[in-house]
Protein backbone atom coordinates (compact mmCIF):
# COMPACT_ATOMS: atom_id res chain seq x y z
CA UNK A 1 21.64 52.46 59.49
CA UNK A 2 18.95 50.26 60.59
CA UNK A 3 16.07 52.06 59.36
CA UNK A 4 18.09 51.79 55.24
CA UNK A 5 18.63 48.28 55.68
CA UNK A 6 14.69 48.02 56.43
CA UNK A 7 13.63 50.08 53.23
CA UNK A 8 15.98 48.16 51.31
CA UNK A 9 14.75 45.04 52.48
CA UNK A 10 11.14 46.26 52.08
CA UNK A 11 11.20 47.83 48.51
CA UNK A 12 10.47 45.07 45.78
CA UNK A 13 9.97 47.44 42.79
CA UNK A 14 12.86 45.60 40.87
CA UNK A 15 11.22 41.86 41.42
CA UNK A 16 9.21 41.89 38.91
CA UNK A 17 12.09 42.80 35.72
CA UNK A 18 14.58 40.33 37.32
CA UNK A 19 11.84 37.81 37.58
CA UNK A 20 10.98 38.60 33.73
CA UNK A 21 14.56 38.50 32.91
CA UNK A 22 14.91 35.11 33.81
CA UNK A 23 11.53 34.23 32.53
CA UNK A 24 11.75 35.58 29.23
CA UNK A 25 14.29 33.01 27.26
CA UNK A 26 12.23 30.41 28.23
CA UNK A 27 9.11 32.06 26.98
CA UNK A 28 10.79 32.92 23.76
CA UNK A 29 12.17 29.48 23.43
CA UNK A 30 8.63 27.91 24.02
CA UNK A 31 7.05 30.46 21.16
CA UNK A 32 9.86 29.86 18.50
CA UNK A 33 9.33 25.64 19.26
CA UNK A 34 5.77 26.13 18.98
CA UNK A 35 5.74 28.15 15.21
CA UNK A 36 8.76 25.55 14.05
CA UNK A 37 5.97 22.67 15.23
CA UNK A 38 3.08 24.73 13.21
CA UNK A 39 5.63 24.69 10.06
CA UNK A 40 6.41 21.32 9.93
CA UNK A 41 2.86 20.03 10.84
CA UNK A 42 1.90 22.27 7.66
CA UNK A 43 4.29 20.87 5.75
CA UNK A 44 3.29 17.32 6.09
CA UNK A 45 -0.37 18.64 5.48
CA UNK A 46 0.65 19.84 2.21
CA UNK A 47 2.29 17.30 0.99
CA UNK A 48 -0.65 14.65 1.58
CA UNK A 49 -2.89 17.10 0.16
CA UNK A 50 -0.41 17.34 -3.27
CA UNK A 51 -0.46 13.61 -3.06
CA UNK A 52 -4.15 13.39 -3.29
CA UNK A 53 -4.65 16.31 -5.93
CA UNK A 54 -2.03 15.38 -8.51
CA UNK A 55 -4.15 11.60 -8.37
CA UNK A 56 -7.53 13.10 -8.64
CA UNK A 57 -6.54 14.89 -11.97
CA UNK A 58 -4.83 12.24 -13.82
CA UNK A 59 -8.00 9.83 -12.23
CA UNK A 60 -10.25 12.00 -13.99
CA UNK A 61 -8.91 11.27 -17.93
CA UNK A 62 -11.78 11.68 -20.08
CA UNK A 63 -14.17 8.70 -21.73
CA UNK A 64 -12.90 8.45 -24.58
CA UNK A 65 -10.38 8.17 -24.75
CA UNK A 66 -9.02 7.28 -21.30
CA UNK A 67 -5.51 8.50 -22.22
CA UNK A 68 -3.22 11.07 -20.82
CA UNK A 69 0.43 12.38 -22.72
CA UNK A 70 3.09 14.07 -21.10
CA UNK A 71 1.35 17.55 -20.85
CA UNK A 72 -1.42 15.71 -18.76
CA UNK A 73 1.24 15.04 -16.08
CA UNK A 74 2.84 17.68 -16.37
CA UNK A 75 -0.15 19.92 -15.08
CA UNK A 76 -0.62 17.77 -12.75
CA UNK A 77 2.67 17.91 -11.58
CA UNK A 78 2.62 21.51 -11.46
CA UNK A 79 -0.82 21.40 -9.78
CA UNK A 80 1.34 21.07 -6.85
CA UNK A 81 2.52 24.41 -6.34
CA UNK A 82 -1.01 25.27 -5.56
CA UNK A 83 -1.31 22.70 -2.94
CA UNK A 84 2.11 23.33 -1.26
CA UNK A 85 2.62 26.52 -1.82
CA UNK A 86 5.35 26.22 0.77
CA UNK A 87 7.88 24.71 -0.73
CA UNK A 88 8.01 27.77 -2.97
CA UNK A 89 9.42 30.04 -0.39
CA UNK A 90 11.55 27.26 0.85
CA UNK A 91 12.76 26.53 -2.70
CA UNK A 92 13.56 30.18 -3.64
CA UNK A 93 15.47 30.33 0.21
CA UNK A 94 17.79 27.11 -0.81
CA UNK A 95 18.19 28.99 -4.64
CA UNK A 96 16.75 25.73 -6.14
CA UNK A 97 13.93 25.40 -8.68
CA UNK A 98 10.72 24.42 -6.63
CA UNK A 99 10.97 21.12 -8.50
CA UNK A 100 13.69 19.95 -7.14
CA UNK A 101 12.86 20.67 -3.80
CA UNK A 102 10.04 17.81 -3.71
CA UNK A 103 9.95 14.64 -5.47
CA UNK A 104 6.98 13.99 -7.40
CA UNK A 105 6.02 10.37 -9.08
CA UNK A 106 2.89 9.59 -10.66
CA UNK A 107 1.85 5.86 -12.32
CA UNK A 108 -0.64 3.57 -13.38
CA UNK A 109 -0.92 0.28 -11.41
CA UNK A 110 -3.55 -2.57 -13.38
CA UNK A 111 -4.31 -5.46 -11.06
CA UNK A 112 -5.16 -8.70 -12.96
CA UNK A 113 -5.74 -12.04 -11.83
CA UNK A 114 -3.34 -15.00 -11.11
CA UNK A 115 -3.55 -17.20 -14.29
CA UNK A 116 -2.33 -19.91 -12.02
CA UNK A 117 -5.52 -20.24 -9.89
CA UNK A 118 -7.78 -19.31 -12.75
CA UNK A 119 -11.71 -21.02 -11.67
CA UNK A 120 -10.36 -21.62 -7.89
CA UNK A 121 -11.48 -20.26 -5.14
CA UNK A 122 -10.25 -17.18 -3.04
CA UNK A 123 -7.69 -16.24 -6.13
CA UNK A 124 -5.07 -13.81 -5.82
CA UNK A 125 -4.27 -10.93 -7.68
CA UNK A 126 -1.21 -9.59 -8.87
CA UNK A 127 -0.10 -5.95 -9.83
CA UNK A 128 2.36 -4.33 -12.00
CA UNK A 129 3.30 -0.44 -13.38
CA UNK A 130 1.54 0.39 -16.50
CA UNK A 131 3.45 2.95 -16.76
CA UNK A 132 5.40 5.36 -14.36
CA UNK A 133 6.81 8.88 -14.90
CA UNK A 134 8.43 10.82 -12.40
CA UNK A 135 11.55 10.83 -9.67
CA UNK A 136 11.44 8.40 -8.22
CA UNK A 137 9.91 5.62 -10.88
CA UNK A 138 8.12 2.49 -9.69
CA UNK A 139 9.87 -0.64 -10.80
CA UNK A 140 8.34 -2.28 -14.26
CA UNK A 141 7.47 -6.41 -14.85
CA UNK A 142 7.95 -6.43 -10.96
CA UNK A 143 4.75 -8.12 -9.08
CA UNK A 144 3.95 -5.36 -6.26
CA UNK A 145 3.93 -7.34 -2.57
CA UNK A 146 0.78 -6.78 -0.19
CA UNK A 147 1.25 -3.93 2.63
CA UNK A 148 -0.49 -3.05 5.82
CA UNK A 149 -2.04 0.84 5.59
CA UNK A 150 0.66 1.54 8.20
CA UNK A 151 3.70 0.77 6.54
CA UNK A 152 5.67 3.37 5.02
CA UNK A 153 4.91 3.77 1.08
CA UNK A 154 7.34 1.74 -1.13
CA UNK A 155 7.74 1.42 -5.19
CA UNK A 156 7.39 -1.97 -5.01
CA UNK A 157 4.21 -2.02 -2.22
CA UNK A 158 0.55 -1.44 -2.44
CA UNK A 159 -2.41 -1.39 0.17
CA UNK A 160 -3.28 -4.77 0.81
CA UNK A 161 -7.33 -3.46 0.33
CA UNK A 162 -5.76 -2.23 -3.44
CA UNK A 163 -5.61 -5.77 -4.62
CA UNK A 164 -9.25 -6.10 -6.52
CA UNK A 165 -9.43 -6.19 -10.88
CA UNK A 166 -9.17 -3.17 -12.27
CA UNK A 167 -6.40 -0.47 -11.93
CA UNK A 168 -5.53 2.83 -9.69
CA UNK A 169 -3.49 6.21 -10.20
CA UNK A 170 -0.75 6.05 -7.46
CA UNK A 171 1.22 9.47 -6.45
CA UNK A 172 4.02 9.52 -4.69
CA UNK A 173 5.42 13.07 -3.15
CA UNK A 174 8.31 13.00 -0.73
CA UNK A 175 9.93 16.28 0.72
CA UNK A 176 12.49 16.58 2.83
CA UNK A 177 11.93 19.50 5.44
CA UNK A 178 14.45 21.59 7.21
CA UNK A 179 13.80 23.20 10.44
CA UNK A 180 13.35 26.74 9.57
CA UNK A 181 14.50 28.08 12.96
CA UNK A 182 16.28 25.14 14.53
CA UNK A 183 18.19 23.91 11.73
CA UNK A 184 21.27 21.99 13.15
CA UNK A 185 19.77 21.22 16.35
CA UNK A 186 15.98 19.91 15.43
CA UNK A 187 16.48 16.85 13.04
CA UNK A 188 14.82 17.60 9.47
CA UNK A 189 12.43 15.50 8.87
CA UNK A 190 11.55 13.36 5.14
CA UNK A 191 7.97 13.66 4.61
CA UNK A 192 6.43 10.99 2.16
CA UNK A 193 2.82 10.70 1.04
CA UNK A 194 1.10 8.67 -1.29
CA UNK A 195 -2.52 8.83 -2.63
CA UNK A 196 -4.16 5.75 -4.41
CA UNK A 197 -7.49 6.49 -6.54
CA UNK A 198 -9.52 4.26 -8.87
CA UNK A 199 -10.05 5.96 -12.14
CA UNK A 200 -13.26 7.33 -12.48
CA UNK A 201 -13.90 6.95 -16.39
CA UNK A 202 -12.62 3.83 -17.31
CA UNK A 203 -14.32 0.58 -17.84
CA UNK A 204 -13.25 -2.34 -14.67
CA UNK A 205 -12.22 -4.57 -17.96
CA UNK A 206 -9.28 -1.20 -19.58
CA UNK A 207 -6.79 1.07 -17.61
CA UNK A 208 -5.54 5.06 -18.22
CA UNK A 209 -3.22 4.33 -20.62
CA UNK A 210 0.00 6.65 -21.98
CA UNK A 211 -0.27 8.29 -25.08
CA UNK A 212 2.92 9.31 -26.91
CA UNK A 213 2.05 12.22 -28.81
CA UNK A 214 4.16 14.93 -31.25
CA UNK A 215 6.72 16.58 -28.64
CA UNK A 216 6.96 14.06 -26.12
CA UNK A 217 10.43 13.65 -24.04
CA UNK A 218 10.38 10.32 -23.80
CA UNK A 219 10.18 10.80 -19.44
CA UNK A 220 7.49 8.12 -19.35
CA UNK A 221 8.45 4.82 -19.04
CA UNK A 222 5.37 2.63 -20.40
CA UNK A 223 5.53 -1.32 -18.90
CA UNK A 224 4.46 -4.46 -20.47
CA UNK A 225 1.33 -5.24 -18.66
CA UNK A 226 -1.93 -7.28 -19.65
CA UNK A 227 -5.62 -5.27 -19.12
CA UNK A 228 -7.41 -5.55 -15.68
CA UNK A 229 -9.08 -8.88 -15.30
CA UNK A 230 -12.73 -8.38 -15.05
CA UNK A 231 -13.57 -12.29 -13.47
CA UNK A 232 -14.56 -11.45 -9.51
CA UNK A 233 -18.17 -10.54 -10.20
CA UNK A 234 -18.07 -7.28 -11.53
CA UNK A 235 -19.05 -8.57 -14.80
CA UNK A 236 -21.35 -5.42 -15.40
CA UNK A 237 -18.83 -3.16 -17.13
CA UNK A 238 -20.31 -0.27 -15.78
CA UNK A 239 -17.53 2.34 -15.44
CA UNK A 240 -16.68 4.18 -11.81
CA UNK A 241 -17.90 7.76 -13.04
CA UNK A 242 -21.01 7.70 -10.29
CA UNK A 243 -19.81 9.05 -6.61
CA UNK A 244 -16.04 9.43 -5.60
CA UNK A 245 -13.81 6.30 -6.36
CA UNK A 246 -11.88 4.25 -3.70
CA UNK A 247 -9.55 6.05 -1.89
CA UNK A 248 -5.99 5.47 0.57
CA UNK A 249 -3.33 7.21 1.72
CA UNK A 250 0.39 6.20 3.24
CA UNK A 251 1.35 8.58 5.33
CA UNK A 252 4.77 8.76 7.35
């Protein structure tokens, strides 16, 4: 009797499968957490880098005219699905049109000069829609307010470093992402990127304007605005088509 309970207590062959047993939830837990991280990492990605494409096209309007119309948007709306091409799957998974899955706004901000502090010193500069088109419109005849590059992107905000004559292509994307293998016990999470660029074909002293041509929907909503002012020393005129324009992002 002695000598079984001493090859009992000797033989370890099952160790190793109970220790795995234990072991292995955790291990698959870890390696589930770690592609639901990848996935919504990737999301964000793509959504700052629709931001930033969808600006660069409609920055890039021709000279002449400097115009865009609704099928000008519209591309580069849909220039988006090459960008995210996530939200395609995750679109055809919730049965939704991909376009309704992320929000997509694209306008045309002119900054001008206070007429109030005209000849003074160390004026300030206001800035208002030209014209918006979109989900999720920015505001018209509304004076946008100075913000920090940290703070989350707002209709009614701009990038303290935006405020200088002339104008910029602003593109707002949001999308809201839902945990893919966690859903109800990971929070989703609303991703929101915006991209600000400075035309590149369009003189300091003009804007991108909307043109309303045959077939148009009416979508765009086109703001009273006056032109850029043209008064803080860059009197030259020359346009912004040499080297890549100024450039932010809002990212949260």
């Amino acid at each position: 009797m002695t000598t079984l309970f001493q090859k009992l207590r000797r033989d370890v062959s099952g160790v190793a499968a109970l220790e795995f047993a234990f072991v292995a939830p955790l291990l698959i837990l870890v390696l589930l957490g770690t592609v639901e991280l990848y996935n919504e990492i990737t999301s964000g990605r793509h959504v700052q880098q629709a931001s930033y494409s969808i600006a660069q096209i409609i920055s890039e309007a021709p000279n002449p005219p400097s115009t865009v119309d609704y099928q000008d948007l519209q591309m580069a709306h849909d220039s988006a699905m090459i960008a995210f091409p996530l939200v395609l799957a995750d679109s055809a998974s919730k049965g939704i049109n991909w376009s309704k899955d992320v929000s997509i706004t694209i306008s045309s901000i002119v900054v001008t000069q206070d007429p109030t502090c005209a000849g003074k010193a160390n004026c300030q500069y206001v800035a208002n829609v030209a014209w918006t088109w979109g989900d999720a419109k920015r505001p018209c005849s509304v004076n946008l307010q100075k913000a920090s590059d940290t703070a989350d992107p707002s209709p009614t905000t701009l990038p303290s470093d935006a405020f200088a004559p002339g104008s910029i292509i602003v593109a707002d994307v949001s999308y809201h992402y839902t945990p893919v293998i966690f859903d109800g016990i990971v929070r989703s999470i609303n991703y929101k990127r915006t991209a600000y660029l400075q035309p590149r074909n369009v003189q300091p002293t003009s804007y991108i304007q909307y043109d309303r041509i045959a077939g148009d929907p009416g979508a765009t909503t086109i703001c009273p605005v006056a032109p850029p002012s043209n008064s803080s020393g860059n009197s030259s005129g020359a346009d912004n088509s040499g080297g890549n324009p100024p450039q932010h992002h809002h990212n949260f």
